[in-house]
Coordinates of C-alpha atoms in Angstrom, one line a residue:
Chain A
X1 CA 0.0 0.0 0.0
X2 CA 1.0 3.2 -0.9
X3 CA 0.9 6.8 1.0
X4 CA -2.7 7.9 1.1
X5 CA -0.5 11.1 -0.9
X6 CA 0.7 9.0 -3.7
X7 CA -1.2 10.1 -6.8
X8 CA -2.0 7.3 -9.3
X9 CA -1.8 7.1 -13.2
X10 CA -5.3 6.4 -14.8
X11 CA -4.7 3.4 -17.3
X12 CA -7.3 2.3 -19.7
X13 CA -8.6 -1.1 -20.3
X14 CA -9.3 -3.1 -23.0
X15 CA -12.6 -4.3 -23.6
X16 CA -12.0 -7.6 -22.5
X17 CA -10.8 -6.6 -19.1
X18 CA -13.6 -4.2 -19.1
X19 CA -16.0 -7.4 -19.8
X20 CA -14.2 -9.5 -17.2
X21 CA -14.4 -6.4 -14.2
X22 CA -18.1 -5.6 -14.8
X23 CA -18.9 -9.5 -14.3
X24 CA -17.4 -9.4 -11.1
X25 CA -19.7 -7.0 -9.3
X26 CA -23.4 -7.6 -8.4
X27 CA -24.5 -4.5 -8.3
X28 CA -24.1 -1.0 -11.2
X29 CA -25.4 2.1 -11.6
X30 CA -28.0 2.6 -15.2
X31 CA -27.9 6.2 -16.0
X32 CA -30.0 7.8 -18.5
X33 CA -31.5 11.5 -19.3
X34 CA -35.4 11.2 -17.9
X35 CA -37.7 14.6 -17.3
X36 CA -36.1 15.6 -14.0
X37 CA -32.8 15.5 -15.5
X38 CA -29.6 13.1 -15.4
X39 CA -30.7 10.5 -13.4
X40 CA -28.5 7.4 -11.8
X41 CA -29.8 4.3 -9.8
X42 CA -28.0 1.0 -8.6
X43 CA -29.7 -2.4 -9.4
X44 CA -28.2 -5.5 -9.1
X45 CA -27.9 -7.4 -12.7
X46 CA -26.2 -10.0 -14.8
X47 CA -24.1 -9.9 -18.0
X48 CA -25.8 -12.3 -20.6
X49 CA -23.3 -12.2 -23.9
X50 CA -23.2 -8.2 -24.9
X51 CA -26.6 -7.7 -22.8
X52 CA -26.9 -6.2 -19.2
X53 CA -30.4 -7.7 -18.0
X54 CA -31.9 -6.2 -15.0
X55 CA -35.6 -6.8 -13.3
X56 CA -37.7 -4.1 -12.1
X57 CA -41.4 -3.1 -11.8
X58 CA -44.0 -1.2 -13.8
X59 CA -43.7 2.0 -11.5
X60 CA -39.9 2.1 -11.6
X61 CA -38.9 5.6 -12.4
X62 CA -36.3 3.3 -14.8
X63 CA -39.3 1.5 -16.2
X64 CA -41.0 4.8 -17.0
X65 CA -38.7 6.5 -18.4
X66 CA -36.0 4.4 -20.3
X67 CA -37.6 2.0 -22.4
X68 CA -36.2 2.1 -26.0
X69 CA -33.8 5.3 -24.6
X70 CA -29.8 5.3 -24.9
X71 CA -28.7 4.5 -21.5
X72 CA -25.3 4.3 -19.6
X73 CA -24.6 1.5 -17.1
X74 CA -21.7 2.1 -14.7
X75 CA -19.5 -0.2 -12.6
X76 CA -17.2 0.5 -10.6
X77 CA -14.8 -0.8 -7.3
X78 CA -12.9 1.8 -5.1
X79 CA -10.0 1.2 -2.2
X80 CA -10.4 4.6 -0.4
X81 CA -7.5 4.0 1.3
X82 CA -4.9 2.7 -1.0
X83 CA -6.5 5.5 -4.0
X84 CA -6.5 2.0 -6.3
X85 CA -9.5 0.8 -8.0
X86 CA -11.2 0.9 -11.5
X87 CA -14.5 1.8 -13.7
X88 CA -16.3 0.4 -16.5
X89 CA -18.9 2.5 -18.8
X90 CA -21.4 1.1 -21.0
X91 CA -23.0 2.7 -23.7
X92 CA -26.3 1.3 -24.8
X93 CA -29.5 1.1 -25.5
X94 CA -32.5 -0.2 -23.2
X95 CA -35.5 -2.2 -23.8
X96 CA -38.0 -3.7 -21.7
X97 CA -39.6 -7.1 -21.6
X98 CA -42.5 -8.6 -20.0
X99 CA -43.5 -12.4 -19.5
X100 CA -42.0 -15.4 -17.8
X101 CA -40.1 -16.2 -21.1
X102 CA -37.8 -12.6 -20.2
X103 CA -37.6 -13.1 -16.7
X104 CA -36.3 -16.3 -17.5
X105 CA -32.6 -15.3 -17.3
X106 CA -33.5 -11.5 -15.3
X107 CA -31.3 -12.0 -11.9
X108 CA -33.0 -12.4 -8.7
X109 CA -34.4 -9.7 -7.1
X110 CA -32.6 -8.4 -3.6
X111 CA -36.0 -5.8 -3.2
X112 CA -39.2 -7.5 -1.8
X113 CA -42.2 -7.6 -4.1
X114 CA -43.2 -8.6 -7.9
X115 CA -40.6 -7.2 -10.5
X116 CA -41.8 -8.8 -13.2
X117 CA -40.2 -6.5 -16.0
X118 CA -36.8 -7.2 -17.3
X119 CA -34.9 -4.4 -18.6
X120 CA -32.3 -5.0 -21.1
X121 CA -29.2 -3.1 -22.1
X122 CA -27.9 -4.2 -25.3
X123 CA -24.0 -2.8 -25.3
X124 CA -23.0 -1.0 -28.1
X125 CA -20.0 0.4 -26.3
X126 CA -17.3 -0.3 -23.5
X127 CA -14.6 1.7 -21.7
X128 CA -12.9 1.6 -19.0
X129 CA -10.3 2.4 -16.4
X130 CA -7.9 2.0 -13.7
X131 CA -5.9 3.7 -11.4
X132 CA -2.8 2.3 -11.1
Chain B
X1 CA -27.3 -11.6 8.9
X2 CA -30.3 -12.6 6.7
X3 CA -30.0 -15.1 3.9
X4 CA -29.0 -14.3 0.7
X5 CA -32.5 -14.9 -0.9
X6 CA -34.3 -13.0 1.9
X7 CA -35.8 -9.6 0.0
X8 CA -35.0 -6.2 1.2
X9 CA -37.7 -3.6 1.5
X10 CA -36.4 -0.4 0.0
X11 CA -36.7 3.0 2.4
X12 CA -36.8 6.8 1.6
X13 CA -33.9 8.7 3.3
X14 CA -34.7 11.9 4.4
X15 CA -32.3 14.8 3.3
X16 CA -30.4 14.8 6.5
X17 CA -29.9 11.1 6.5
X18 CA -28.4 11.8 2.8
X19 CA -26.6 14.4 3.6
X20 CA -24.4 12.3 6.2
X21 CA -24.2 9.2 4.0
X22 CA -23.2 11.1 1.0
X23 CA -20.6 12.9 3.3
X24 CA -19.3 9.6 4.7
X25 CA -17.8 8.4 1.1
X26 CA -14.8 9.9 -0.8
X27 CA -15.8 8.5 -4.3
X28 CA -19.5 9.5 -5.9
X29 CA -20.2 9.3 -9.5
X30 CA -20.5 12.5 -11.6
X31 CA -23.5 11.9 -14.3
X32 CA -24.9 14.4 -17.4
X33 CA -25.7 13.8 -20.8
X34 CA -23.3 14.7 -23.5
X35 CA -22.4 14.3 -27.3
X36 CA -22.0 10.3 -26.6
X37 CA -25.3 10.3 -24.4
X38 CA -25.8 9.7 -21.0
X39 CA -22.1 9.4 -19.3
X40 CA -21.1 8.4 -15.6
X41 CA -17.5 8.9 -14.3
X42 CA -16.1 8.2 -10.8
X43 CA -14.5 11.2 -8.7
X44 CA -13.4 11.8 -5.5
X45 CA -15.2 14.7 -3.9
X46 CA -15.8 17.1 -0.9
X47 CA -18.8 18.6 0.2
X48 CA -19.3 22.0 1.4
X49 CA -22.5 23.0 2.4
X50 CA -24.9 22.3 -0.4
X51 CA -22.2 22.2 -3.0
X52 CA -19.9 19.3 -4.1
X53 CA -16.5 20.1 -5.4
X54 CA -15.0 17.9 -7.5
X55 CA -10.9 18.2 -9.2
X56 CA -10.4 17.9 -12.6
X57 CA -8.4 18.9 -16.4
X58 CA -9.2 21.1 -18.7
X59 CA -8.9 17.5 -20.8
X60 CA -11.4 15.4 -19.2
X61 CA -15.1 14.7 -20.5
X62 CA -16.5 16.3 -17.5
X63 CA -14.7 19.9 -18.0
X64 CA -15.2 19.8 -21.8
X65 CA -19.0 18.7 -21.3
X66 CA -20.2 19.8 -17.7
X67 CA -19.8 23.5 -17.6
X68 CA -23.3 25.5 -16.9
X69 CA -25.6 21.9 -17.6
X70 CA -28.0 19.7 -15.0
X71 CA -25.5 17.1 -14.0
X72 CA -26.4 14.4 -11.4
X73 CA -24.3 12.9 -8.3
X74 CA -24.3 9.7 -7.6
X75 CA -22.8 7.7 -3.9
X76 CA -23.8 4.4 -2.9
X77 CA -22.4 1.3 -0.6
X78 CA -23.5 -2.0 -0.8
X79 CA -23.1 -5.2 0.8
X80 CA -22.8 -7.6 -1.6
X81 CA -23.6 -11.1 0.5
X82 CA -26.4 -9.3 2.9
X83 CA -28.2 -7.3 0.1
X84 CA -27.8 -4.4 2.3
X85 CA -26.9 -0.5 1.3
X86 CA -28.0 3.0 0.7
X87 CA -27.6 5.4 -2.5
X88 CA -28.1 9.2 -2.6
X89 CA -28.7 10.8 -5.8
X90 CA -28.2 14.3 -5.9
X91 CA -29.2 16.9 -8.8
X92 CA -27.6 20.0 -9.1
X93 CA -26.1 22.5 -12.2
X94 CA -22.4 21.7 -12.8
X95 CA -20.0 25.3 -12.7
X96 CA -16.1 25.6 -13.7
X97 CA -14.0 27.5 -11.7
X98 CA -10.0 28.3 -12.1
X99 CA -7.4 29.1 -10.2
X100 CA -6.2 29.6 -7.0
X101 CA -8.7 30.3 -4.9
X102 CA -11.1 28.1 -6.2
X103 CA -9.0 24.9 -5.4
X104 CA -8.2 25.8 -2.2
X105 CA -11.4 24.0 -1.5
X106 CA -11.0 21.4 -3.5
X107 CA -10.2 17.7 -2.6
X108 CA -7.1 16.3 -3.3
X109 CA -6.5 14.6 -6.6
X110 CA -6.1 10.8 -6.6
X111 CA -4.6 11.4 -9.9
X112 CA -0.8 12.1 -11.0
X113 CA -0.6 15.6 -12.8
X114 CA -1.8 18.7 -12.6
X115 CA -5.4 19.0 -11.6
X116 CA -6.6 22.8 -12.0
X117 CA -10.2 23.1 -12.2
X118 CA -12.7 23.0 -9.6
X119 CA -16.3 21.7 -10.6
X120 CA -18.7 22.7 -8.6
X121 CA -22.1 21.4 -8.2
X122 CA -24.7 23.7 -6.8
X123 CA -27.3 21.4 -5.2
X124 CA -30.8 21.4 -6.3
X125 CA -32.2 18.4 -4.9
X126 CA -30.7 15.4 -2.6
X127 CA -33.1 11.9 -2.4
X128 CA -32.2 8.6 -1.5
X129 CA -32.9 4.9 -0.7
X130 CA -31.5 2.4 2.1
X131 CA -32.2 -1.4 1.6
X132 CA -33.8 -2.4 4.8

């Protein structure tokens, strides 16, 4: 571990590390412009091939206001005390699905009560990076 | 702790309550939509009052995007095996500043080189969610 004061160099990845990274977390952040403004909100997901599948409900502010919208879906993992750590971005586009047949493959849900939408982000764009 | 499969019920915060958790965190997640569409990057921050002050380039997506535009600001923690957590999601209006005076309230960069704008974001609303 380095000195709390020891700046870091910000490295990109390549998008096979980026792949690899956003796997490894349970949890992102989907971002997208709605009425009120930028607007960001963890869910817990899973990576399916080039598709971020999420479940959520009808009155979801994310539900309501992203369906067939360019989105951005965020992870990231910080040390705060060693300044280490890295960040993925996707770019995409999301879509939302309804029946058992989607919800098939959504991940399970850690909120109580029915989510029975699945919200997909197909990828049309990774980047990310590290400080190293 | 509860089982993994045991469902969280999902709380509001009140602003004080996300005031102090938001405080609590050195990294939050600066969101707005640009050229590319919507775009989240990680930063380490202060608070100060109702404003968060961010570090950053003349170079980076933020500077050459943010100035005088509705940005949000994202913090979170998680607990990835008890399904437990909180996130605040602030909106605000994203301002430039330079030079000295402005960064003498500004956090210290994480980040090797030099780090000479302050981006401020004036805070227009603060809400958040604890998993329960």
């Amino acid at each position: 571990m380095q000195a709390e004061s020891t700046p870091r160099r910000l490295v990109d990845l390549t998008p096979d590390e980026c792949w690899a990274l956003a796997a490894s977390r349970p949890v992102g952040r989907l971002a997208w412009s709605g009425p009120s403004g930028p607007t960001v909100i963890p869910v817990n997901f899973v990576l399916d091939g080039r598709t971020v599948r999420i479940r959520t409900t009808a009155y979801s502010a994310a539900a309501r206001e992203c369906d067939d919208s360019p989105v951005a879906f965020q992870i990231d993992t910080f040390d705060s005390d060693d300044h280490t750590g890295w960040s993925v971005l996707i770019r995409g586009h999301a879509h939302l699905e309804y029946g058992e047949q989607a919800l098939q493959d959504a991940p399970e849900p850690w909120i109580s009560g029915p989510r029975t939408l699945l919200l997909r982000v197909e990828v049309a764009e990774i980047t990310g990076r590290r400080l190293d």
